[in-house]
C-alpha cells in the first residue's frame, strides 16, 4: 500500500489512528526487506500527510565518521535546499539538525530568522520560506546518533505536546528502520565473508606452499594432506584415510603421536620449533628438522581433530649448527689472541666479545661485555671513535690509524693513551655488515718518548740554524733588555718594598692590635662586632695587596718563552687541586691539548685560576663537571676572530656546569676587583680572571667567556702556536 493513499485526519483521535495505521505500514515495509531510501521516504510522506501541507519533514543520516549529515529523505523540500545541506558538519550552532546531532538532544527553533543556531544557515532556508525547524536526533539504545528527523514550517511556530509526541513516534520508527537495515546488511556481509573464507581455506590447503593437513579422531586418521605435506613425509596420497602410525610407521616411539593426542585432549595448540624427526624418505631413514603447529580442528563448533601446518628447516638448522661451531672456533681464537681484540655487534656497537688484553687496555672488567660501547666506555663521548665505528659499519670499509690518541678512564683517572688500531667489518653470508672487529696495540710509551725526542731535535735544530745569524742581534737586544730590566727591577723592587713593608706592616699592626682588643672580655657586643669587621677588612686588604703585586709581575717583559705541553701543565694543576676535587666530588675531562710556545709558569697560573674559579662557583644541586678541550682554528676562524693572518692558533675551551652568570656580565668578569657575587659566600679579591686575561694578552692571544645563569660557564682561550717575541 502506498502511504500517500492514507486519508487526511479530521480530528485528533482520527489523526492518532492514522498515525498508528501508517506506522504499521512502515513496519510491514521493513519486514518485507524494502530498500532503506524507500522506507525513509515513506516515513516522511506518512508524516507530511498529517499536516494538510502545513509543514515538511526531513530525515538526514550520519556519515560513517560521525561528523557530517547526509541526505536521507525529504521529498517535500526543494531539491536545491536538500543539495545545499547534504554533507553539512555537525556542531554547535549548525542549524537545528546539525546541533541536534552534535548534542544528541532535541532542538526546537521557533524562528529561523532570529535564532543564533541558524546564523550560518538561515540564508539557505529563508529563500524557500522555511521559518521554523524542530529537529530530534535518531538515537540507538546505547546513545549512538544515526541521523536526525526534522519538521519545517513556513511560519514561526512553537510545537504543542501532541506535536512532540508525534515527533517521538516517527523518530523511533525511523530508528527501527535504520537499525533493521544495518543489521540485515551486516548479516549479509558476514554470510558472504564466511562463504568466501571457507572457499579460500580449501584453496589455501590445496595450493599452500607449506605443508598442511588434518588428523581426525583419537585414532589419528589422516583425513587430509596437501602435496607439500606428503612430500615432507616422503609419502603419496595412499596414506590418506589411514591411521597416522599405519601411514608413517617410522614415527612410532617419537613424540609426535602423543603431542597430537595432547592437543585433542586439551584443545590447546602446540608449537614446535626446529624439532628433530626421523622419517623414511626415498627408501632410507633420515633425520630432518621442522617448524610446525598442531592446532585444534573444529567442525560446526565441535573439535574433531588436529590441523597440521609444517615447514622443513633442515638446511637452515644444519647451516646454523655449522655457523655456531665456526663462531665458537672464532671466539676461542679471539680470546686467546695476544693482541687486544674485541668485536662490536650491530649498529648499536654491542661489546659481544673482548679478550683479556683488550679489557686490560680499557681498564675495565668482563662486566662490559653485552653492553653498548658508549655505555661501557662513556669517556669515549666527544672522541672520534664512535663516529669512525659507525662509518665503518655503514660503508663496509676497514679503517686503521697509528698513534691515535684515546682518553680512557684507567684506575679511576681519565688519561691519554696512544694506539695503533684497526676497525674491520665482519659480514654475514649475504654480504651485510653485522659486526666490527677491533684490534689495538698500546704504543703510548713509544709515542711519548719519540715525541719528546722530536721536540728536542726540533728545538736544537732551530737553535743551531738561528744562532749564527742572530747572535749579534741578540747581543744588542740583550743589552737593551738588560738596561730596561734594571730599570724595571728597580721600580719593581721599590713597589715590592712598599707593598710588603710600607703597606703590609700597618695592616699587620691593625690586625694584631684589633685582636688584642677583641680578647678583652669587658668589650661590649657592638664593639666586639666592630673589631671583627676591622680584622676581616684588614685581611682582605692584605690579600688584595698580594694580588696586585702578582698582577704587576705580569708587566715584566723578561719572560722565558719555551715549548710548553699544556697537557702536562694542566695535569700538574689538577694534582694541586686533588683535595678540592675530592671534596667537591668533581669530575674533570681533559681532551688532547697542544704544545705551544709559552711561559710555563704563566700557563700554570692561567689554568690554576680557571680551575679554582670552577671549583669555587659550583652549583649546589649537581656534581661539578669540568671539561677542557682544544681545537686548531681554521683560516676562516682566524679571520673571524680578527687574529694575525698566516699564524697558527689553538682555541682552548674550559667549561663547567657551575652557577654561571648573566650574559651581559661577560666582559665585566675580567675587570680588576669586579665581583658578581657576595664576598662572604664566595671569598676572593676579584682579580683572578683579570690575571688570566693579562696572561693571554702577554701571549698575543684572546680570551672571552660565554655563560648562562644556572647553566655553567665556558671560557675561550685563543693562543698562537708560536709567539712573535719582537712584538712583546
XYZ file of C-alpha atoms in Angstrom:
728
model
C 0.000 0.000 0.000
C 1.333 3.468 -0.892
C 1.484 5.608 2.251
C 0.136 8.555 0.242
C -3.248 6.750 -0.011
C -3.919 7.227 3.716
C -6.900 9.604 4.464
C -6.245 13.092 5.815
C -7.244 13.371 9.543
C -10.377 15.279 10.537
C -9.965 15.112 14.319
C -7.213 14.401 16.868
C -8.339 10.809 17.549
C -8.587 10.174 13.814
C -5.101 11.692 13.440
C -3.677 9.292 16.044
C -5.425 6.335 14.443
C -3.999 7.237 11.025
C -0.521 7.643 12.521
C -0.655 4.188 14.069
C -2.006 2.741 10.837
C 0.783 4.432 8.902
C 3.389 3.109 11.346
C 2.136 -0.444 10.789
C 2.523 0.074 7.040
C 6.121 1.244 7.597
C 6.885 -1.758 9.793
C 5.446 -4.033 7.119
C 7.817 -2.478 4.552
C 10.703 -3.106 6.915
C 9.727 -6.756 7.369
C 9.450 -7.207 3.569
C 13.066 -6.030 3.242
C 12.304 -2.865 1.275
C 15.241 -0.574 0.443
C 16.126 1.923 3.160
C 15.668 5.031 0.920
C 12.141 3.861 0.050
C 11.315 3.255 3.736
C 12.642 6.677 4.776
C 10.686 8.431 2.007
C 7.540 6.565 3.085
C 8.079 7.748 6.675
C 8.400 11.366 5.537
C 5.277 11.102 3.341
C 3.409 9.429 6.225
C 4.174 12.407 8.490
C 3.574 15.118 5.898
C 0.041 13.731 5.177
C -0.938 14.680 8.739
C -0.073 18.354 8.196
C -2.526 19.406 5.489
C 0.569 20.820 3.703
C 1.434 22.980 6.744
C 4.957 21.535 7.214
C 7.638 19.473 5.505
C 9.554 16.565 7.018
C 13.220 15.595 6.519
C 15.431 12.657 7.541
C 19.223 13.079 7.471
C 21.677 10.185 8.054
C 25.008 10.368 9.925
C 28.110 9.509 7.884
C 30.440 6.648 8.884
C 32.850 9.005 10.684
C 30.067 10.582 12.764
C 30.985 14.106 11.639
C 28.511 15.019 8.847
C 24.828 14.608 7.974
C 23.840 13.168 4.590
C 20.536 13.410 2.706
C 18.142 10.580 3.572
C 14.612 11.614 2.544
C 12.838 14.971 2.163
C 10.508 14.858 -0.885
C 8.573 17.945 0.208
C 11.628 20.216 0.496
C 13.146 21.917 -2.563
C 15.901 19.900 -4.256
C 18.204 22.922 -4.165
C 17.880 23.118 -0.375
C 18.413 19.365 0.057
C 21.582 19.562 -2.025
C 22.850 22.560 -0.042
C 22.609 20.859 3.363
C 23.861 17.453 2.161
C 27.171 16.764 3.930
C 26.892 19.635 6.444
C 29.130 19.211 9.507
C 27.539 18.691 12.923
C 28.370 21.004 15.804
C 27.014 23.812 17.960
C 25.055 26.465 16.046
C 24.899 24.409 12.826
C 21.163 24.716 12.285
C 18.558 22.575 14.025
C 19.712 19.201 12.643
C 23.476 19.739 12.959
C 23.060 20.972 16.532
C 20.657 18.153 17.488
C 23.084 15.513 16.145
C 26.013 17.182 17.945
C 24.205 17.497 21.298
C 22.250 14.216 20.928
C 19.097 16.008 22.064
C 16.007 17.623 20.524
C 16.487 21.178 19.201
C 13.390 23.400 18.753
C 13.899 26.526 16.643
C 10.693 28.563 16.563
C 12.047 31.288 14.261
C 14.953 30.564 11.917
C 15.399 34.252 11.089
C 16.281 35.223 14.670
C 17.693 32.042 16.264
C 21.501 32.149 16.710
C 21.780 28.442 15.895
C 20.864 29.274 12.299
C 23.204 32.261 11.866
C 25.372 30.457 9.266
C 22.490 28.605 7.555
C 19.460 30.955 7.566
C 20.431 32.259 4.111
C 19.840 28.728 2.822
C 16.407 28.339 4.443
C 14.740 31.753 4.237
C 14.692 31.992 0.396
C 12.435 28.899 0.443
C 10.192 30.423 3.141
C 11.374 27.908 5.758
C 10.806 29.770 9.081
C 10.736 27.159 11.847
C 12.535 23.843 12.279
C 12.145 21.202 15.024
C 14.807 18.500 14.901
C 15.321 15.409 17.050
C 18.305 13.021 16.909
C 17.734 9.404 15.876
C 19.411 7.567 18.792
C 20.108 3.895 19.371
C 19.648 2.385 22.821
C 23.320 2.945 23.600
C 23.107 6.635 22.587
C 24.703 6.430 19.129
C 23.380 9.093 16.727
C 22.132 7.543 13.461
C 20.787 10.781 11.994
C 18.037 13.353 12.567
C 14.311 13.732 11.931
C 13.118 17.315 11.354
C 9.878 19.209 10.676
C 9.969 22.563 8.822
C 7.187 25.173 8.973
C 6.640 28.103 6.619
C 5.938 30.414 9.546
C 7.429 30.813 13.040
C 5.869 28.144 15.228
C 6.198 26.520 18.652
C 5.411 22.775 18.976
C 2.467 21.532 21.015
C 2.523 18.488 23.279
C 0.860 16.410 20.536
C 3.484 17.609 18.049
C 6.275 16.390 20.314
C 4.573 13.022 20.780
C 4.268 12.587 17.015
C 7.944 13.521 16.566
C 8.960 10.871 19.127
C 6.811 8.222 17.441
C 8.140 8.979 13.978
C 11.762 9.192 15.204
C 11.543 5.801 16.872
C 10.055 4.294 13.716
C 12.924 5.743 11.665
C 15.477 4.298 14.136
C 13.855 0.855 13.817
C 14.089 1.079 10.020
C 17.738 2.190 10.022
C 18.848 -0.376 12.631
C 16.985 -3.182 10.871
C 18.560 -2.318 7.533
C 22.014 -2.033 9.109
C 21.591 -5.427 10.792
C 20.457 -7.007 7.512
C 23.445 -5.597 5.673
C 25.802 -6.833 8.403
C 24.299 -10.329 8.259
C 24.668 -10.423 4.500
C 28.262 -9.219 4.770
C 29.138 -11.845 7.401
C 27.478 -14.620 5.398
C 29.346 -13.587 2.272
C 32.646 -13.388 4.188
C 32.036 -16.815 5.741
C 31.448 -18.383 2.333
C 34.493 -16.683 0.880
C 36.609 -17.715 3.872
C 35.613 -21.366 3.563
C 36.352 -21.314 -0.168
C 39.721 -19.630 0.381
C 40.552 -22.126 3.135
C 40.013 -25.098 0.802
C 42.096 -23.493 -1.923
C 44.761 -22.469 0.582
C 45.195 -26.037 1.843
C 45.437 -27.451 -1.671
C 47.790 -24.806 -3.051
C 49.679 -23.757 0.085
C 53.486 -23.837 -0.306
C 53.732 -25.044 3.294
C 52.691 -28.490 4.455
C 49.058 -28.571 5.686
C 46.889 -31.487 6.729
C 44.121 -32.632 9.072
C 44.267 -35.557 11.515
C 40.858 -36.703 12.877
C 39.753 -38.647 15.933
C 41.684 -40.297 18.688
C 42.783 -42.937 16.164
C 44.671 -40.131 14.397
C 43.200 -40.811 10.944
C 44.911 -38.871 8.134
C 41.838 -37.033 6.810
C 43.604 -34.595 4.508
C 47.166 -33.787 3.454
C 48.270 -31.474 0.687
C 51.077 -32.267 -1.717
C 53.638 -30.310 0.347
C 52.880 -32.369 3.488
C 53.042 -35.657 1.561
C 56.463 -34.659 0.158
C 57.622 -33.683 3.635
C 56.587 -37.146 4.935
C 58.079 -38.894 1.907
C 54.687 -40.494 1.132
C 51.964 -40.415 -1.537
C 48.169 -40.000 -1.374
C 47.692 -43.664 -0.430
C 48.266 -42.745 3.241
C 45.128 -40.549 3.295
C 42.367 -42.342 5.230
C 44.840 -44.460 7.206
C 45.817 -44.114 10.893
C 48.937 -41.984 11.253
C 51.105 -44.845 12.555
C 49.978 -47.045 9.663
C 50.896 -44.393 7.102
C 54.114 -43.354 8.887
C 55.185 -46.378 10.970
C 58.682 -44.939 11.474
C 57.407 -42.254 13.885
C 56.376 -44.883 16.444
C 58.285 -44.143 19.631
C 58.782 -40.491 18.657
C 56.917 -37.693 20.419
C 54.534 -36.643 17.655
C 51.591 -39.082 18.209
C 51.457 -38.223 21.919
C 51.585 -34.485 21.117
C 48.604 -34.853 18.744
C 46.592 -36.710 21.419
C 47.526 -33.931 23.865
C 46.054 -31.277 21.559
C 42.846 -33.335 21.175
C 42.539 -33.710 24.955
C 43.397 -30.109 25.928
C 42.002 -28.156 22.991
C 45.192 -26.052 23.120
C 47.603 -25.694 20.178
C 51.170 -26.975 20.312
C 54.128 -25.246 18.606
C 57.327 -26.984 17.544
C 60.460 -25.055 16.598
C 63.371 -26.733 14.820
C 62.111 -30.082 16.131
C 64.028 -33.181 15.031
C 62.088 -36.020 13.354
C 63.327 -39.322 11.902
C 61.454 -40.168 8.662
C 61.744 -42.787 5.901
C 62.087 -40.845 2.685
C 63.251 -42.150 -0.683
C 63.552 -45.595 0.882
C 66.034 -44.505 3.566
C 65.737 -43.368 7.169
C 66.973 -39.795 7.665
C 66.870 -37.016 10.234
C 65.085 -33.777 9.474
C 64.259 -30.570 11.356
C 60.834 -28.926 11.224
C 58.819 -25.926 12.443
C 55.193 -26.946 12.961
C 51.871 -26.132 14.615
C 49.294 -28.629 15.908
C 46.034 -26.638 16.223
C 42.574 -27.907 17.255
C 40.367 -28.536 14.173
C 36.659 -27.676 14.520
C 33.580 -28.585 12.503
C 30.308 -26.846 13.359
C 31.837 -25.658 16.593
C 32.922 -29.146 17.712
C 36.589 -30.206 17.858
C 37.003 -33.229 15.597
C 40.737 -33.413 15.139
C 44.024 -31.552 14.724
C 45.172 -29.323 11.892
C 48.856 -29.628 10.990
C 50.905 -26.775 9.488
C 54.599 -27.562 8.999
C 57.702 -26.475 7.130
C 61.076 -28.174 6.868
C 64.083 -26.177 8.104
C 66.717 -28.931 7.937
C 69.150 -26.964 5.783
C 68.793 -23.846 7.912
C 69.352 -25.774 11.153
C 72.403 -27.572 9.802
C 73.784 -24.271 8.486
C 73.180 -22.664 11.859
C 74.955 -25.505 13.625
C 77.926 -25.114 11.303
C 77.881 -21.354 11.897
C 77.729 -21.813 15.670
C 80.701 -24.165 15.510
C 82.585 -21.682 13.347
C 81.741 -18.839 15.721
C 82.906 -20.945 18.660
C 86.270 -21.522 16.978
C 86.500 -17.846 16.102
C 85.632 -16.820 19.681
C 88.356 -19.097 21.052
C 90.824 -17.601 18.579
C 89.940 -14.053 19.705
C 90.053 -14.877 23.412
C 93.473 -16.481 23.102
C 94.959 -13.786 20.850
C 97.969 -11.923 22.362
C 96.804 -8.670 20.714
C 93.976 -6.650 22.300
C 90.909 -7.743 20.314
C 87.170 -7.015 20.588
C 84.034 -7.487 18.498
C 81.193 -4.943 18.404
C 77.845 -6.267 17.100
C 75.162 -4.274 15.288
C 74.923 -0.555 14.728
C 74.489 -0.176 18.498
C 78.085 -1.473 18.856
C 77.303 -4.101 21.495
C 80.549 -5.419 23.016
C 79.894 -9.082 22.218
C 83.478 -10.221 22.780
C 86.642 -8.742 24.295
C 89.742 -10.694 25.284
C 91.729 -10.085 28.463
C 94.275 -7.946 26.622
C 91.547 -5.551 25.444
C 89.888 -5.415 28.868
C 93.256 -4.534 30.424
C 93.848 -1.886 27.773
C 90.424 -0.344 28.537
C 90.927 -0.582 32.294
C 87.624 -2.475 32.582
C 86.435 -5.940 33.637
C 84.238 -8.525 31.898
C 81.017 -6.770 33.036
C 81.361 -4.518 29.978
C 80.590 -7.463 27.657
C 76.999 -7.360 26.441
C 76.724 -3.579 26.807
C 76.778 -0.924 24.068
C 80.282 0.518 23.720
C 79.106 4.040 24.649
C 77.808 2.718 27.988
C 80.813 0.523 28.752
C 83.272 3.318 27.897
C 81.327 6.563 28.432
C 84.573 8.548 28.289
C 84.638 7.986 24.505
C 81.856 10.578 24.114
C 83.243 13.561 22.224
C 86.147 11.488 20.846
C 86.220 10.368 17.191
C 85.926 6.598 17.719
C 82.089 6.201 17.907
C 81.715 8.056 14.594
C 84.548 6.066 12.995
C 82.849 2.799 14.010
C 79.526 3.986 12.587
C 81.235 4.973 9.320
C 82.855 1.525 9.022
C 79.522 -0.195 9.747
C 77.746 1.942 7.136
C 80.372 1.880 4.378
C 81.739 -1.626 4.955
C 85.274 -0.250 4.511
C 88.007 -1.041 7.049
C 89.747 1.783 8.918
C 93.144 1.884 10.599
C 95.257 4.531 12.302
C 98.599 4.791 14.051
C 99.444 6.593 17.269
C 95.837 7.731 17.642
C 95.076 9.365 20.956
C 92.290 7.941 23.138
C 91.362 9.288 26.575
C 90.381 6.366 28.825
C 89.457 6.090 32.489
C 92.036 3.666 33.914
C 92.343 3.181 37.668
C 89.662 5.817 38.113
C 91.604 8.569 36.285
C 90.952 9.891 32.773
C 94.303 9.574 30.986
C 95.564 9.999 27.431
C 96.828 6.878 25.616
C 98.087 6.280 22.093
C 97.231 3.238 19.948
C 97.791 1.613 16.593
C 94.397 0.093 15.760
C 92.174 -1.302 13.012
C 88.384 -1.487 12.567
C 87.499 -4.361 10.209
C 83.866 -5.014 9.156
C 82.552 -8.586 9.550
C 79.941 -9.752 7.014
C 77.215 -12.392 7.087
C 76.508 -14.905 4.313
C 74.515 -12.233 2.456
C 77.427 -9.800 2.493
C 75.846 -7.459 5.039
C 77.969 -5.994 7.829
C 76.828 -7.384 11.167
C 79.810 -6.591 13.428
C 83.211 -4.868 13.607
C 86.495 -6.478 14.656
C 88.755 -4.127 16.631
C 92.438 -4.905 17.159
C 94.690 -2.476 19.008
C 98.273 -2.120 20.240
C 99.200 0.305 23.039
C 102.114 2.478 21.792
C 101.792 5.190 24.448
C 105.304 4.889 25.879
C 106.952 4.740 22.491
C 104.910 7.682 21.228
C 105.708 9.888 24.221
C 109.394 9.025 24.058
C 109.595 9.675 20.347
C 107.580 12.859 20.746
C 109.991 14.132 23.350
C 112.971 13.290 21.153
C 111.363 15.046 18.182
C 110.655 18.133 20.266
C 114.247 18.240 21.479
C 115.626 17.646 17.993
C 113.450 20.386 16.548
C 114.435 22.748 19.324
C 118.156 22.105 18.855
C 117.885 22.255 15.068
C 116.114 25.617 15.239
C 118.613 26.981 17.731
C 121.569 25.852 15.639
C 120.126 27.402 12.475
C 119.277 30.742 14.046
C 122.247 31.033 16.402
C 124.799 32.210 13.884
C 122.542 34.790 12.161
C 121.055 36.216 15.362
C 123.972 36.265 17.757
C 124.828 39.898 17.070
C 121.183 40.970 17.013
C 120.598 39.121 20.270
C 123.613 40.778 21.813
C 122.185 44.208 21.093
C 118.731 43.150 22.200
C 120.207 41.705 25.359
C 121.997 44.929 26.170
C 118.812 46.961 25.703
C 116.820 44.387 27.581
C 119.300 44.433 30.471
C 119.061 48.178 30.728
C 115.279 48.041 30.651
C 115.312 45.147 33.079
C 117.463 47.042 35.518
C 115.043 49.959 35.472
C 112.043 47.672 35.734
C 113.638 45.694 38.546
C 114.427 48.872 40.413
C 110.845 50.075 40.075
C 109.508 46.648 40.929
C 111.788 46.357 43.940
C 110.592 49.744 45.159
C 106.941 48.688 44.655
C 107.545 45.338 46.292
C 109.093 47.088 49.271
C 106.135 49.448 49.599
C 103.682 46.572 49.189
C 105.470 44.254 51.596
C 106.598 46.777 54.201
C 105.036 50.223 53.999
C 101.553 48.769 53.321
C 101.663 45.338 54.904
C 103.263 46.455 58.190
C 100.480 48.909 59.161
C 97.888 46.315 58.217
C 99.669 43.734 60.363
C 99.608 46.084 63.334
C 95.926 46.805 62.784
C 95.187 43.063 62.889
C 97.396 42.482 65.941
C 96.069 45.397 67.988
C 92.496 44.644 66.977
C 92.940 41.037 68.067
C 94.338 42.176 71.414
C 91.377 44.459 71.956
C 88.977 41.717 70.911
C 90.425 39.370 73.512
C 89.379 41.746 76.291
C 86.200 40.434 77.798
C 84.999 43.791 79.009
C 84.132 44.935 75.478
C 80.500 45.314 74.522
C 78.874 43.152 71.872
C 78.763 46.076 69.449
C 82.454 46.858 69.982
C 83.356 43.205 69.555
C 81.435 43.113 66.251
C 83.213 46.247 65.013
C 86.634 44.777 65.828
C 85.720 41.582 63.940
C 84.852 43.671 60.905
C 88.151 45.602 61.186
C 90.150 42.346 61.302
C 88.292 40.872 58.323
C 88.717 44.069 56.296
C 92.444 44.238 57.020
C 92.889 40.611 55.988
C 91.077 41.274 52.695
C 93.260 44.378 52.167
C 96.399 42.292 52.704
C 95.181 39.706 50.203
C 94.378 42.492 47.739
C 97.913 43.889 48.036
C 99.378 40.444 47.374
C 97.135 40.037 44.297
C 98.157 43.479 42.997
C 101.782 42.519 43.446
C 101.160 39.346 41.440
C 99.343 41.357 38.749
C 102.277 43.795 38.498
C 104.712 40.954 37.870
C 102.918 40.231 34.606
C 104.175 43.594 33.314
C 107.729 42.248 33.408
C 108.951 41.705 29.820
C 111.648 39.250 30.800
C 109.515 36.203 30.116
C 111.102 32.808 29.288
C 109.065 31.535 26.346
C 109.585 27.873 25.517
C 107.745 24.887 24.052
C 105.112 24.113 26.708
C 102.954 20.967 26.723
C 99.601 22.162 28.092
C 98.632 18.533 28.839
C 101.485 18.332 31.347
C 100.737 21.785 32.786
C 97.053 21.017 33.346
C 97.833 17.590 34.812
C 100.115 19.240 37.401
C 97.451 21.822 38.245
C 94.788 19.133 38.775
C 97.144 17.377 41.153
C 97.445 20.616 43.157
C 93.660 20.705 43.470
C 93.316 16.989 44.252
C 91.828 17.581 47.728
C 89.356 20.202 46.486
C 88.296 17.917 43.629
C 87.636 15.040 46.024
C 85.865 17.337 48.493
C 83.572 18.667 45.761
C 83.159 15.164 44.219
C 84.059 16.799 40.912
C 84.939 15.115 37.608
C 87.378 16.626 35.118
C 87.503 15.591 31.454
C 90.642 16.679 29.596
C 90.976 16.426 25.845
C 94.160 16.490 23.789
C 95.801 19.889 24.423
C 98.508 21.361 22.146
C 102.172 22.125 22.699
C 102.613 25.925 22.487
C 105.444 28.411 22.742
C 104.603 29.992 26.094
C 105.781 30.875 29.582
C 105.170 27.658 31.574
C 104.746 29.483 34.882
C 102.095 31.786 33.412
C 100.295 28.859 31.766
C 100.304 27.189 35.182
C 98.834 30.378 36.718
C 96.201 30.577 33.945
C 94.903 27.020 34.487
C 95.247 27.389 38.263
C 92.953 30.443 38.308
C 90.397 28.908 35.935
C 90.228 25.588 37.823
C 89.995 27.424 41.144
C 87.192 29.556 39.723
C 85.207 26.485 38.526
C 85.627 24.665 41.856
C 84.574 27.779 43.770
C 81.412 28.677 41.850
C 79.784 25.215 41.826
C 76.039 24.538 41.692
C 74.638 23.039 44.884
C 72.139 20.794 43.013
C 74.631 18.850 40.847
C 78.101 17.379 40.952
C 80.740 19.645 39.399
C 81.915 18.582 35.945
C 84.753 20.446 34.254
C 85.783 19.871 30.645
C 88.966 21.124 28.963
C 89.309 20.632 25.206
C 91.292 22.212 22.380
C 90.973 22.654 18.654
C 93.112 24.175 15.942
C 91.495 27.220 14.343
C 90.847 27.202 10.612
C 91.881 30.123 8.427
C 88.266 31.326 8.391
C 88.088 31.241 12.198
C 91.377 33.185 12.450
C 89.876 35.907 10.254
C 86.586 35.887 12.205
C 88.453 36.451 15.471
C 90.488 39.222 13.781
C 93.762 37.495 14.593
C 97.029 37.841 12.717
C 96.754 36.070 9.357
C 99.356 33.469 8.481
C 99.854 32.273 12.076
C 98.534 29.082 13.624
C 96.216 29.416 16.626
C 94.617 26.972 19.050
C 91.361 27.529 20.927
C 91.290 26.042 24.443
C 87.730 25.616 25.728
C 87.426 25.475 29.517
C 83.811 24.752 30.552
C 81.986 23.888 33.766
C 78.408 23.271 34.957
C 78.551 25.739 37.832
C 76.285 28.646 38.762
C 77.218 30.709 35.685
C 76.295 34.381 35.240
C 74.054 36.512 33.055
C 75.449 37.035 29.519
C 75.737 40.822 29.848
C 78.438 40.330 32.501
C 80.697 38.526 30.005
C 83.192 41.432 29.863
C 82.838 42.732 33.415
C 84.111 39.457 34.910
C 87.587 40.287 33.515
C 87.737 43.719 35.203
C 90.059 44.125 38.192
C 88.154 43.879 41.520
C 84.891 43.175 39.701
C 82.739 40.773 41.734
C 79.335 39.382 40.724
C 78.655 37.579 43.998
C 78.728 38.263 47.733
C 82.293 38.158 49.105
C 81.177 36.134 52.126
C 79.510 33.427 50.043
C 82.404 33.255 47.511
C 85.673 34.657 49.023
C 88.353 36.234 46.840
C 89.748 39.545 45.687
C 88.084 39.666 42.248
C 91.393 39.791 40.406
C 91.792 36.148 39.284
C 90.135 36.436 35.853
C 91.928 39.750 35.254
C 95.207 37.875 35.730
C 94.022 35.219 33.265
C 93.257 37.746 30.529
C 96.560 39.550 31.170
C 98.456 36.254 30.755
C 96.624 35.567 27.474
C 97.367 39.130 26.285
C 101.057 38.618 27.122
C 100.979 35.614 24.796
C 99.385 37.651 21.983
C 96.130 35.749 22.405
C 92.485 36.468 23.024
C 90.170 35.403 25.851
C 86.401 35.716 26.301
C 83.608 33.998 28.210
C 80.083 32.786 27.449
C 77.677 31.857 30.197
C 74.079 31.456 31.272
C 72.965 31.869 34.846
C 72.437 28.473 36.454
C 73.832 26.571 33.443
C 77.618 26.942 33.797
C 80.363 28.976 32.090
C 82.631 28.441 29.085
C 85.981 30.274 28.822
C 87.529 30.500 25.347
C 91.341 30.975 25.365
C 92.896 31.540 21.932
C 96.706 31.298 21.827
C 99.195 31.273 18.933
C 101.321 28.180 18.492
C 104.387 30.409 18.317
C 104.801 33.855 19.874
C 106.287 36.809 17.980
C 108.873 37.936 20.555
C 109.671 41.182 18.762
C 106.166 42.489 19.348
C 106.281 41.906 23.122
